[in-house]
Structure formats: C-alpha cells, structure tokens
CSV table of C-alpha atoms in Angstrom, one decimal:
chain,number,residue,atom,x,y,z
A,1,MET,CA,114.1,32.0,139.8
A,2,ASN,CA,112.0,33.0,142.8
A,3,VAL,CA,112.9,36.3,144.1
A,4,THR,CA,111.1,37.3,147.6
A,5,GLU,CA,111.9,40.5,149.5
A,6,THR,CA,112.8,39.7,153.2
A,7,LEU,CA,113.8,43.1,154.4
A,8,SER,CA,113.0,46.8,153.8
A,9,GLN,CA,114.3,48.9,156.6
A,10,GLY,CA,115.4,52.5,155.8
A,11,LEU,CA,117.9,52.2,152.9
A,12,LYS,CA,118.6,48.7,153.4
A,13,ARG,CA,116.7,45.7,151.4
A,14,GLU,CA,117.4,42.0,151.6
A,15,PHE,CA,116.0,39.5,148.7
A,16,GLN,CA,115.8,35.7,149.1
A,17,VAL,CA,116.6,34.2,145.6
A,18,VAL,CA,115.9,30.4,144.9
A,19,LEU,CA,116.8,28.6,141.8
A,20,ASN,CA,115.4,25.1,142.0
A,21,ALA,CA,117.5,22.1,141.0
A,22,ALA,CA,115.7,21.7,137.3
A,23,ASP,CA,116.4,25.3,136.4
A,24,LEU,CA,120.2,24.7,137.5
A,25,LYS,CA,120.2,21.5,135.4
A,26,SER,CA,118.5,23.3,132.5
A,27,ARG,CA,121.3,26.0,132.8
A,28,LEU,CA,123.8,23.6,133.0
A,29,ASP,CA,122.8,21.4,130.1
A,30,GLY,CA,122.7,24.5,128.0
A,31,GLU,CA,126.2,25.9,128.7
A,32,LEU,CA,127.5,22.3,128.3
A,33,GLN,CA,125.8,22.0,124.8
A,34,ASN,CA,127.3,25.2,123.7
A,35,LEU,CA,130.6,24.1,125.0
A,36,GLN,CA,130.2,20.8,123.0
A,37,GLY,CA,130.4,22.6,119.7
A,38,LYS,CA,133.8,24.2,120.8
A,39,ALA,CA,135.4,21.6,122.7
A,40,ARG,CA,138.6,20.1,121.4
A,41,ILE,CA,139.4,16.9,123.0
A,42,ASN,CA,141.8,14.0,122.1
A,43,GLY,CA,140.0,10.9,120.6
A,44,PHE,CA,136.8,12.6,119.7
A,45,ARG,CA,136.0,14.5,116.5
A,46,PRO,CA,135.4,18.3,116.8
A,47,GLY,CA,131.8,18.8,117.9
A,48,LYS,CA,131.2,15.3,118.8
A,49,VAL,CA,132.3,15.1,122.5
A,50,PRO,CA,129.6,13.5,124.4
A,51,VAL,CA,127.8,16.0,126.8
A,52,GLY,CA,128.2,13.4,129.5
A,53,HIS,CA,131.8,13.4,129.1
A,54,LEU,CA,131.9,17.2,129.1
A,55,ARG,CA,129.9,17.2,132.3
A,56,ARG,CA,132.3,14.8,134.1
A,57,LEU,CA,135.5,17.0,132.8
A,58,TYR,CA,133.9,20.3,133.2
A,59,GLY,CA,130.7,20.3,135.0
A,60,ARG,CA,131.6,21.7,138.1
A,61,SER,CA,133.6,24.8,136.5
A,62,VAL,CA,130.8,25.4,134.0
A,63,MET,CA,128.1,25.3,137.1
A,64,ALA,CA,130.3,28.0,138.7
A,65,ASP,CA,129.7,30.2,135.8
A,66,VAL,CA,126.0,29.0,135.9
A,67,VAL,CA,125.8,30.3,139.5
A,68,GLN,CA,127.7,33.5,138.8
A,69,ASN,CA,125.3,34.5,135.7
A,70,ALA,CA,122.4,33.4,138.1
A,71,VAL,CA,123.6,35.9,140.8
A,72,ASN,CA,124.1,38.8,138.1
A,73,GLU,CA,120.8,38.1,136.5
A,74,ALA,CA,119.2,38.1,140.1
A,75,ASN,CA,120.8,41.5,140.9
A,76,GLN,CA,119.9,42.9,137.6
A,77,LYS,CA,116.1,41.7,138.0
A,78,ILE,CA,116.0,43.2,141.7
A,79,VAL,CA,117.1,46.4,140.7
A,80,ALA,CA,114.9,46.8,137.4
A,81,ASP,CA,111.8,45.3,139.0
A,82,LYS,CA,112.1,47.3,142.2
A,83,GLY,CA,113.4,50.6,140.4
A,84,LEU,CA,116.1,50.9,142.8
A,85,LYS,CA,119.3,53.1,142.8
A,86,LEU,CA,122.2,51.5,144.6
A,87,ALA,CA,124.6,53.0,146.9
A,88,LEU,CA,127.2,50.5,146.6
A,89,GLU,CA,127.4,46.9,144.7
A,90,PRO,CA,125.0,44.2,146.0
A,91,GLN,CA,126.2,41.9,148.7
A,92,VAL,CA,125.8,38.2,148.0
A,93,ARG,CA,125.5,35.6,150.9
A,94,PHE,CA,125.4,31.9,150.2
A,95,PRO,CA,124.1,29.3,152.5
A,96,GLU,CA,126.8,28.3,155.3
A,97,ASP,CA,125.6,24.5,154.9
A,98,GLN,CA,128.1,23.1,152.7
A,99,ALA,CA,125.8,19.8,151.9
A,100,SER,CA,123.1,22.2,150.4
A,101,ILE,CA,125.7,23.9,148.1
A,102,GLU,CA,127.4,20.7,147.2
A,103,ALA,CA,123.9,19.6,146.0
A,104,ALA,CA,123.2,22.8,144.0
A,105,MET,CA,126.8,22.3,142.2
A,106,GLU,CA,125.5,19.2,141.0
A,107,ALA,CA,122.1,20.2,140.1
A,108,LYS,CA,120.7,17.9,142.9
A,109,GLY,CA,119.2,20.4,145.0
A,110,ASP,CA,117.8,23.9,144.7
A,111,LEU,CA,120.4,27.0,145.2
A,112,ALA,CA,119.3,29.8,147.7
A,113,PHE,CA,121.4,32.7,148.2
A,114,THR,CA,120.5,36.3,150.0
A,115,VAL,CA,121.2,39.8,148.2
A,116,ALA,CA,121.7,42.5,150.6
A,117,LEU,CA,121.3,46.0,149.2
A,118,GLU,CA,122.0,49.7,150.2
A,119,VAL,CA,119.9,52.0,148.0
A,120,LEU,CA,120.2,55.7,147.7
A,121,PRO,CA,117.7,57.9,149.3
A,122,GLN,CA,114.8,59.6,147.6
A,123,ILE,CA,115.7,63.4,147.4
A,124,GLU,CA,113.4,66.0,146.8
A,125,ILE,CA,115.1,69.0,145.0
A,126,ALA,CA,115.0,72.1,147.3
A,127,ASP,CA,114.0,75.6,146.1
A,128,LEU,CA,117.0,78.0,146.0
A,129,SER,CA,115.4,81.1,145.3
A,130,ASP,CA,116.0,82.5,148.7
A,131,VAL,CA,119.6,81.7,148.8
A,132,SER,CA,121.9,84.7,148.2
A,133,LEU,CA,125.7,84.6,148.1
A,134,VAL,CA,128.6,87.1,148.1
A,135,LYS,CA,131.2,86.6,145.6
A,136,PRO,CA,134.5,88.2,146.7
A,137,VAL,CA,136.4,89.5,143.7
A,138,ALA,CA,139.9,90.9,143.8
A,139,GLU,CA,142.1,92.6,141.1
A,140,VAL,CA,145.6,92.2,140.4
A,141,PRO,CA,147.7,94.6,142.0
A,142,ASP,CA,150.5,96.0,140.3
A,143,ALA,CA,153.3,95.1,143.1
A,144,ASP,CA,152.1,91.5,142.9
A,145,ILE,CA,153.0,91.8,139.1
A,146,ASP,CA,156.3,93.3,140.0
A,147,ALA,CA,157.2,90.6,142.5
A,148,SER,CA,156.4,88.0,139.9
A,149,LEU,CA,158.8,89.6,137.4
A,150,GLU,CA,161.5,90.0,140.0
A,151,ARG,CA,161.3,86.1,140.8
A,152,MET,CA,161.4,85.3,137.0
A,153,ALA,CA,164.4,87.5,136.6
A,154,GLY,CA,166.0,85.9,139.8
A,155,GLN,CA,165.7,82.6,138.1
A,156,ASN,CA,167.1,83.4,134.8
A,157,ARG,CA,170.0,85.8,135.9
A,158,ASN,CA,173.5,84.5,135.7
A,159,PHE,CA,176.0,83.7,138.4
A,160,SER,CA,179.8,83.9,137.9
A,161,ALA,CA,182.5,82.6,140.2
A,162,LYS,CA,183.6,85.1,143.0
A,163,ALA,CA,187.3,85.6,143.3
A,164,GLU,CA,189.4,83.3,145.2
A,165,GLY,CA,189.0,83.4,148.8
A,166,ALA,CA,185.9,85.5,148.8
A,167,ALA,CA,183.4,84.7,151.4
A,168,ALA,CA,179.8,83.6,150.5
A,169,GLU,CA,176.9,86.0,151.3
A,170,LYS,CA,173.1,85.9,151.4
A,171,GLY,CA,172.2,85.8,147.6
A,172,ASP,CA,175.3,84.1,146.4
A,173,ARG,CA,175.1,80.8,145.1
A,174,LEU,CA,177.3,77.6,146.3
A,175,MET,CA,178.0,74.7,144.3
A,176,ILE,CA,178.4,72.2,147.1
A,177,SER,CA,178.9,68.2,147.7
A,178,PHE,CA,177.7,66.9,151.0
A,179,VAL,CA,177.3,63.4,152.9
A,180,GLY,CA,174.7,63.5,155.5
A,181,THR,CA,174.4,61.0,158.7
A,182,LEU,CA,172.1,60.1,161.3
A,183,GLU,CA,173.9,58.9,164.4
A,184,GLY,CA,177.0,58.4,162.5
A,185,LYS,CA,175.3,56.4,159.6
A,186,PRO,CA,174.6,57.6,156.2
A,187,PHE,CA,170.8,57.5,154.9
A,188,ASP,CA,169.1,57.3,151.8
A,189,GLY,CA,168.8,60.7,150.2
A,190,GLY,CA,171.6,62.3,152.3
A,191,THR,CA,174.3,62.4,149.7
A,192,GLY,CA,174.6,64.8,146.8
A,193,SER,CA,177.4,66.3,144.5
A,194,GLY,CA,177.3,69.4,142.5
A,195,ILE,CA,174.3,70.7,144.1
A,196,PRO,CA,173.4,74.5,143.5
A,197,LEU,CA,172.6,76.1,146.4
A,198,GLU,CA,171.2,79.9,146.8
A,199,LEU,CA,171.8,81.2,150.3
A,200,GLY,CA,168.7,82.8,151.7
A,201,SER,CA,166.4,80.8,149.3
A,202,GLY,CA,165.1,78.5,152.0
A,203,GLN,CA,166.0,75.7,149.6
A,204,PHE,CA,167.2,73.2,152.2
A,205,ILE,CA,166.0,72.4,155.8
A,206,PRO,CA,166.2,75.2,158.3
A,207,GLY,CA,169.5,76.1,159.7
A,208,PHE,CA,171.2,74.4,156.6
A,209,GLU,CA,172.1,77.5,154.7
A,210,GLU,CA,172.8,79.7,157.5
A,211,GLN,CA,175.6,77.8,158.6
A,212,LEU,CA,177.3,78.0,155.0
A,213,GLU,CA,177.4,81.7,155.2
A,214,GLY,CA,181.2,83.1,155.2
A,215,ALA,CA,182.3,79.9,153.6
A,216,LYS,CA,185.1,80.0,151.2
A,217,ALA,CA,185.6,77.7,147.6
A,218,GLY,CA,187.3,74.5,148.9
A,219,GLU,CA,186.2,74.9,152.4
A,220,LYS,CA,184.8,72.0,154.4
A,221,ARG,CA,182.0,72.7,157.1
A,222,THR,CA,180.1,70.3,159.5
A,223,VAL,CA,176.5,71.5,159.4
A,224,LYS,CA,174.3,70.2,162.2
A,225,VAL,CA,170.4,70.4,161.8
A,226,SER,CA,167.4,68.6,162.7
A,227,PHE,CA,164.5,67.7,160.2
A,228,PRO,CA,161.3,69.4,160.8
A,229,GLU,CA,158.6,67.4,162.6
A,230,ASN,CA,156.2,67.3,159.6
A,231,TYR,CA,159.3,66.4,157.4
A,232,GLY,CA,157.7,64.2,154.2
A,233,ALA,CA,160.0,61.3,154.9
A,234,ALA,CA,158.8,59.7,158.4
A,235,HIS,CA,162.3,58.1,159.0
A,236,LEU,CA,163.8,61.4,159.0
A,237,ALA,CA,161.1,63.4,160.8
A,238,GLY,CA,162.3,65.3,163.9
A,239,LYS,CA,165.6,63.6,163.7
A,240,PRO,CA,169.0,65.5,164.4
A,241,ALA,CA,171.4,65.2,161.5
A,242,GLU,CA,174.9,66.2,160.4
A,243,PHE,CA,176.2,66.9,156.9
A,244,GLU,CA,180.0,67.1,155.9
A,245,VAL,CA,179.8,69.7,153.3
A,246,THR,CA,182.3,70.8,150.6
A,247,VAL,CA,182.0,73.9,149.1
A,248,ASP,CA,183.1,73.6,145.6
A,249,GLU,CA,182.5,77.2,144.2
A,250,VAL,CA,181.0,80.3,145.5
A,251,GLN,CA,179.3,82.4,142.8
A,252,ALA,CA,178.2,86.0,142.7
A,253,PRO,CA,174.6,86.7,141.3
A,254,GLY,CA,174.4,88.8,138.1
A,255,GLU,CA,172.5,91.9,137.8
A,256,LEU,CA,168.8,91.7,137.9
A,257,LYS,CA,167.6,92.6,134.8
A,258,ILE,CA,163.7,93.3,134.1
A,259,ASP,CA,163.7,94.4,130.4
A,260,ASP,CA,162.7,93.1,126.7
A,261,GLU,CA,165.6,90.5,127.2
A,262,LEU,CA,164.0,88.7,129.9
A,263,ALA,CA,160.6,88.8,128.1
A,264,LYS,CA,162.3,87.1,125.2
A,265,GLY,CA,163.6,84.4,127.2
A,266,PHE,CA,160.0,83.7,128.2
A,267,GLY,CA,158.9,83.7,124.4
A,268,MET,CA,157.3,87.1,124.8
A,269,GLU,CA,157.9,90.2,122.2
A,270,SER,CA,158.4,92.8,125.0
A,271,LEU,CA,158.3,93.3,128.5
A,272,ASP,CA,154.8,95.0,128.2
A,273,ALA,CA,153.6,91.7,126.6
A,274,LEU,CA,155.2,89.7,129.4
A,275,ARG,CA,153.9,92.0,132.2
A,276,THR,CA,150.3,91.3,130.5
A,277,ALA,CA,150.7,87.6,130.5
A,278,VAL,CA,151.8,87.7,134.3
A,279,ARG,CA,148.7,89.9,134.9
A,280,GLU,CA,146.5,87.4,133.2
A,281,GLN,CA,147.8,84.5,135.2
A,282,LEU,CA,147.5,85.9,138.5
A,283,GLY,CA,144.2,87.0,137.1
A,284,ARG,CA,143.1,83.6,136.8
A,285,GLU,CA,144.4,82.6,139.9
A,286,LEU,CA,142.3,85.1,142.0
A,287,ALA,CA,139.5,84.1,139.8
A,288,ALA,CA,139.8,80.4,140.7
A,289,GLN,CA,140.1,81.6,144.6
A,290,SER,CA,136.9,83.6,144.2
A,291,ARG,CA,135.4,80.7,142.6
A,292,ARG,CA,136.4,78.3,145.4
A,293,LYS,CA,134.9,81.0,147.9
A,294,VAL,CA,131.5,81.2,146.2
A,295,LYS,CA,131.4,77.4,145.8
A,296,LYS,CA,132.0,76.8,149.6
A,297,SER,CA,129.3,79.2,150.3
A,298,LEU,CA,126.9,77.6,148.0
A,299,LEU,CA,127.9,74.3,149.7
A,300,ASP,CA,127.0,75.6,153.0
A,301,ALA,CA,123.8,77.0,151.7
A,302,LEU,CA,123.0,73.3,150.3
A,303,ASP,CA,123.9,71.6,153.4
A,304,GLY,CA,121.4,73.7,155.3
A,305,LYS,CA,118.7,72.6,152.8
A,306,TYR,CA,119.0,69.0,153.0
A,307,SER,CA,118.5,66.5,155.6
A,308,PHE,CA,118.0,63.0,154.7
A,309,GLU,CA,119.3,59.2,155.8
A,310,LEU,CA,122.8,58.6,154.3
A,311,PRO,CA,123.7,55.1,153.2
A,312,PRO,CA,125.9,53.7,156.1
A,313,SER,CA,128.5,52.0,153.6
A,314,LEU,CA,129.0,54.9,151.6
A,315,VAL,CA,129.7,57.0,155.0
A,316,GLU,CA,132.0,54.5,156.3
A,317,GLN,CA,133.8,54.2,153.2
A,318,GLU,CA,134.2,58.1,153.1
A,319,PHE,CA,135.2,58.1,156.7
A,320,SER,CA,137.6,55.3,156.3
A,321,ALA,CA,139.7,57.4,153.5
A,322,VAL,CA,139.2,60.8,155.8
A,323,TRP,CA,140.5,58.8,158.8
A,324,SER,CA,143.6,57.1,156.9
A,325,GLN,CA,144.8,60.4,155.8
A,326,VAL,CA,144.5,61.7,159.6
A,327,GLU,CA,146.2,59.0,160.8
A,328,ALA,CA,149.2,59.3,158.1
A,329,ASP,CA,149.4,63.1,158.9
A,330,MET,CA,149.8,62.6,162.5
A,331,LYS,CA,152.3,59.6,161.9
A,332,ASN,CA,154.5,61.8,159.8
A,333,ALA,CA,154.2,64.5,162.2
A,334,GLY,CA,155.2,62.3,164.9
A,335,LYS,CA,151.9,63.5,167.2
A,336,THR,CA,149.5,61.7,169.2
A,337,PHE,CA,145.9,62.9,170.1
A,338,ALA,CA,147.0,63.9,173.5
A,339,ASP,CA,149.5,66.4,171.6
A,340,GLU,CA,146.5,67.8,169.7
A,341,ASP,CA,144.6,68.3,173.0
A,342,THR,CA,141.9,65.8,172.1
A,343,THR,CA,141.2,62.2,172.3
A,344,GLU,CA,141.0,59.7,169.6
A,345,ASP,CA,137.0,59.2,170.3
A,346,GLU,CA,136.5,63.1,169.9
A,347,ALA,CA,138.8,63.3,166.7
A,348,ARG,CA,136.5,60.2,165.1
A,349,ALA,CA,133.3,62.2,165.9
A,350,GLU,CA,134.6,65.3,164.5
A,351,TYR,CA,135.7,63.7,161.3
A,352,ARG,CA,132.6,61.5,161.0
A,353,LYS,CA,130.4,64.5,160.5
A,354,ILE,CA,132.7,65.7,157.9
A,355,ALA,CA,132.2,62.5,155.9
A,356,GLU,CA,128.7,62.8,156.5
A,357,ARG,CA,128.4,66.1,155.1
A,358,ARG,CA,130.8,65.1,152.1
A,359,VAL,CA,128.2,62.0,151.2
A,360,ARG,CA,125.1,64.1,151.5
A,361,LEU,CA,126.5,67.0,149.4
A,362,GLY,CA,127.9,64.5,146.9
A,363,LEU,CA,124.4,62.8,146.6
A,364,VAL,CA,122.6,66.3,146.5
A,365,LEU,CA,124.8,67.3,143.6
A,366,ALA,CA,124.4,64.0,141.8
A,367,GLU,CA,120.8,64.4,142.0
A,368,ILE,CA,120.5,67.9,140.9
A,369,GLY,CA,123.0,67.0,138.0
A,370,GLU,CA,120.6,64.0,136.9
A,371,GLN,CA,117.6,66.0,137.0
A,372,ALA,CA,119.2,68.8,135.1
A,373,LYS,CA,120.5,66.6,132.6
A,374,VAL,CA,123.9,67.6,133.0
A,375,GLN,CA,126.0,66.0,130.4
A,376,ILE,CA,129.9,65.7,130.0
A,377,ALA,CA,131.3,65.8,126.4
A,378,ASP,CA,134.2,63.3,125.3
A,379,ASP,CA,136.5,66.1,124.7
A,380,GLU,CA,136.1,67.4,127.9
A,381,VAL,CA,137.3,64.3,129.7
A,382,THR,CA,140.1,63.9,127.0
A,383,GLN,CA,141.4,67.4,127.9
A,384,ALA,CA,141.4,66.5,131.6
A,385,LEU,CA,142.9,63.3,131.0
A,386,ILE,CA,145.7,65.1,129.0
A,387,GLU,CA,146.3,67.5,132.0
A,388,ARG,CA,146.6,64.3,134.2
A,389,ALA,CA,149.1,62.7,132.1
A,390,ARG,CA,151.2,65.9,132.2
A,391,GLN,CA,151.7,65.6,135.8
A,392,PHE,CA,153.9,62.5,135.2
A,393,PRO,CA,156.6,63.6,132.8
A,394,GLY,CA,158.1,60.8,130.8
A,395,GLN,CA,155.0,58.5,131.7
A,396,GLU,CA,152.3,60.2,129.8
A,397,LYS,CA,151.7,57.2,127.4
A,398,GLU,CA,151.4,54.9,130.7
A,399,VAL,CA,148.9,57.1,132.4
A,400,TRP,CA,146.8,57.5,129.5
A,401,GLU,CA,146.5,53.9,128.6
A,402,PHE,CA,146.0,53.3,132.5
A,403,TYR,CA,142.9,55.4,132.4
A,404,ARG,CA,141.4,54.5,129.1
A,405,LYS,CA,141.6,50.7,130.3
A,406,ASN,CA,140.3,51.4,134.0
A,407,PRO,CA,136.6,52.6,133.9
A,408,GLN,CA,136.8,53.1,137.7
A,409,ALA,CA,139.7,55.3,137.1
A,410,LEU,CA,138.4,57.3,134.4
A,411,ALA,CA,135.2,57.9,136.5
A,412,GLU,CA,137.6,59.7,138.9
A,413,ILE,CA,138.3,62.1,136.1
A,414,ARG,CA,134.7,62.7,135.1
A,415,ALA,CA,133.6,63.4,138.8
A,416,PRO,CA,135.2,66.7,139.2
A,417,ILE,CA,134.0,67.8,135.7
A,418,PHE,CA,130.5,66.9,136.7
A,419,GLU,CA,130.5,68.3,140.0
A,420,GLU,CA,131.6,72.0,138.6
A,421,LYS,CA,128.8,71.5,135.9
A,422,VAL,CA,126.2,71.1,138.8
A,423,VAL,CA,127.8,74.0,140.7
A,424,ASP,CA,127.4,76.2,137.4
A,425,HIS,CA,124.0,75.1,137.1
A,426,LEU,CA,123.2,76.1,140.7
A,427,LEU,CA,125.1,79.3,140.7
A,428,GLY,CA,122.8,80.4,137.8
A,429,GLN,CA,119.9,79.7,140.3
A,430,VAL,CA,120.8,81.9,143.2
A,431,LYS,CA,121.4,85.6,143.8
A,432,ILE,CA,125.2,86.4,143.7
A,433,GLU,CA,126.5,89.8,144.8
A,434,ASP,CA,130.2,90.5,143.6
A,435,LYS,CA,132.2,92.2,146.5
A,436,THR,CA,135.5,93.6,145.7
A,437,VAL,CA,138.3,92.8,148.1
A,438,SER,CA,141.9,93.0,148.5
A,439,ARG,CA,143.8,89.9,147.6
A,440,GLU,CA,144.9,89.5,151.3
A,441,GLU,CA,141.2,89.3,152.1
A,442,LEU,CA,140.4,86.9,149.4
A,443,TYR,CA,143.1,84.3,150.8
A,444,ALA,CA,142.3,85.5,154.2
A,445,ASP,CA,140.9,82.1,155.6
A,446,GLU,CA,143.4,80.0,154.0
A,447,ASP,CA,146.3,82.2,155.5
A,448,ALA,CA,144.4,81.7,159.1
A,449,GLU,CA,144.2,78.1,158.3
A,450,THR,CA,147.9,77.8,157.8
A,451,GLU,CA,148.6,79.6,161.2
A,452,GLU,CA,145.9,77.7,163.0
A,453,LYS,CA,148.1,74.5,162.3
A,454,ALA,CA,150.5,75.5,165.4
A,455,LYS,CA,147.7,76.1,167.6
A,456,PRO,CA,145.9,73.4,169.8
A,457,ALA,CA,143.4,71.2,168.3
A,458,LYS,CA,140.3,72.6,170.3
A,459,ALA,CA,141.2,76.2,169.4
A,460,LYS,CA,141.0,75.2,165.8
A,461,LYS,CA,138.3,72.4,165.5
A,462,ALA,CA,135.7,74.6,163.8
A,463,LYS,CA,138.2,76.3,161.1
A,464,LYS,CA,139.7,72.5,160.6
A,465,ALA,CA,136.3,71.1,159.9
A,466,ALA,CA,135.3,73.9,157.6
A,467,ALA,CA,138.4,73.6,155.5
A,468,ALA,CA,138.6,69.8,155.5
A,469,ASP,CA,134.8,69.4,153.8
A,470,ASP,CA,135.4,72.4,151.4
A,471,ALA,CA,135.7,69.7,148.6
A,472,SER,CA,132.5,67.7,149.6
A,473,ALA,CA,131.7,65.5,146.5
C-alpha cells in the first residue's frame, strides 16, 4: 500500500492511496483460503472446495470485503503516521473510470482512491488567571415556599358536586364532554369525554374557560376560540374552532388546608418537614440557575480568549441543526422572515455565527478536558441513563436497551457529563465573587427573553444570539 499526501491546506488533508494488483491478489487469495476451511458446498467435502471454484462463486463479494478492509487500513495508517485528530469520518473517493474499478475487482489492475480529511485545529490552552466572574446567588423567599404549598394543597384538595342549578364560578371544577370542529369538520384530538376542567386554571386554550363561566350541570354551550399562532400542532395553529361542550357536573372546591395531613399525603411526617423539603427543592432550582449564569459568563470569557480556524464540516453540521430548528419554529408559528422584520440571508448570517461559537467552544472544552485528563465514571453514565429512561414511563427497558446497543447515542449521554466536569475544572481556575441577588434578578435575563419574543426581530437579535448559544458544546 502506497500512501501519498496530495493536499495540506488549512484543516483539509487529502491522500492518494494505491494498492497494486499483486497486493490485491494476495489479499484476495488469503481471504479465499480462509473461506475454504469454512465453506459447505454440495458435491465437495468440508474444507476441500477448490479455491478456484470459490473464486468463481464468491470472488467479487470477497474482493469487496478486501477493498473495504484496505480502506479502513489506509485510514488508520494515515491517522497514526501523521498523528492527526479527525473532525469527522474520512471521505473516500474512488475513480469514476469504471474500467479501472472492474480491473481492480478482478485483481488485474491497481486500485487507487483518495482519502479526504478534515482535522481538528491545534489549540493552545489560554491562561485564565486574569478572568474574574460574578456568581449571582439567591436565597429562597418564604413567599415562594408559601406559594408552593398553596399549589400543592390546591392540587390535592377535594371537589364536591354543587347544588342542582348552581352556576359555575372561577375556581370551580367542571366535568365536561366536547366535540371540536374546524370549518364544521371534527379534527383529531378535538373530542373528549369526562374531562375535568378547573375554571381559571388556564388549562385549555385562551378563551375556552371563560365561556363556560355561569354554566350549569346538564347545560350545553358552543365555545368559539382560535388556536394560538404558536400552538404545538401545526395543522391547528392560528385556526378558529368551535366546541360543542356538555357540562356533566359542576363541582365546588373544598377548603384549602395546609397542615400536617397535607404533608403526610406527600410522605412527610409534618408540615415543618414538608416546608423544609420544599425549601431544599427551590434552593436546588436557584442553585441550578446560578450555575447556568456563571457558566454562561465563563463561556463568554473563553470565547474572548480563543480564535482559530474551525473545521468547515463541523460548522456546517451545527448550523444545519440550528437552522432546521429555526425553520420548524417559524413554520409552527406561521411566520415568515418578513414578519420578523429581517431577511433569510440576515437570519442565516446571525445563526451561522451562533453555530461557529458553539463549535469553537466545544473544541476548546474538549481540548481542556483531554489535557486535564477529565474522566467519566461508569456509574455516572449509568445514573444519567436511568434519568433519561425515566422520561419515558412504560418504555424504560426499551430506552435502556437502545442506548446500551447504540454507542453514538450513548455518547450523547456522556457529552453533557464531560462538559460539566470540564466547566467545574475551569471554575476552579478563575476568580469567582458571589453576589447576593433576588430571585427576580437571578431570572431577569430569561424573563426579558420571554418578553422579547413578542417584539420585532431586529430589536431582539442581540438577546436571541446570547440565549441561543448558552449551551455551547
């Protein structure tokens, strides 16, 4: 096997690989001899099938295996000899001349092919001793604990039927049946029976619950609403619908009790124990948000420290994933780029920058983690896999088996664990100052981003870009 480098430009490499006919014939003969000892063909004793006969029967398929093995061997040799780190799998190109391919498959001519590679850039780890970060820290307000307990009590309180002829009020629960139509025709998911609906809960689409206030048991009403523009089902988004609703029963809520009995319903010994558990849970949520904020600041600092050529294919791969999501979101919302006060070209340029940042930071974190010898224990992966399986009730076993049998999918489980460990490693190298803030301040950027969704695109571009690349690797 003769390997010659034909291109070295930036992160791109190309190699010409040639296997001469004699080498091909030797490899083919070796494979056929191995097959001879295993072949079972009528008319021949086991292990006594002539090699020539095997060549006539299986020569072409065996040669295909020989070629594939040669390609794999060439790829491994190139990577090992040149000490390369690949960005993506090698791309192999065979000659377009069919005659030369046929000659090689018969071991009567040389086989020449090209291996094209994209390699990872050399990254020199930057000094972070001058990086100072502010970590916002919030305490759990007693009001938040009280609000959580009220929600829990509300979810567990009893309802009882109101007196005959009593009208439904906000806070009451209705048992309803309905048939929904679009332009007079029923649609999938638009029919329900024995459905509980608490008035004022916002459980149904806007305008639905309000039209049932004042209804009585046994009453039928026609509810006219329009599905939101951003409704999850694209075929319903923004469309007007009518629901023929039958109120089967009107129920009044029982007393809202926040006491030891409520706590026992959640497996706690007392209300004090439940309050402590709620405080701890809310504390974990605040700590997670604080972590996200300081991580975002760290990634911003890293982004300012590194500038290097990016593998084009990795950028294109990341951009394609981002852009597909953008297009899906716009389709679901029934929007165009003109509606967003921008153009497709401007949007593409914006999101390509986001993709480039993600790739750059992903490569930086990977290099830092490798040099720091960051390791992921098997039990960490197992725990993450258990958590993923729990997201699919009733399908836990199938999810578990899927990941265990699919190395690429399992790598998606390992990646965020690795990233968080690298972030921990980096946070230990920079100066961090805790700053006490309110809960509202801690979530301020996210709340502002939610409000920005209603504004024209040009007014929110900066925030959109900052939010979209928060998870960078």
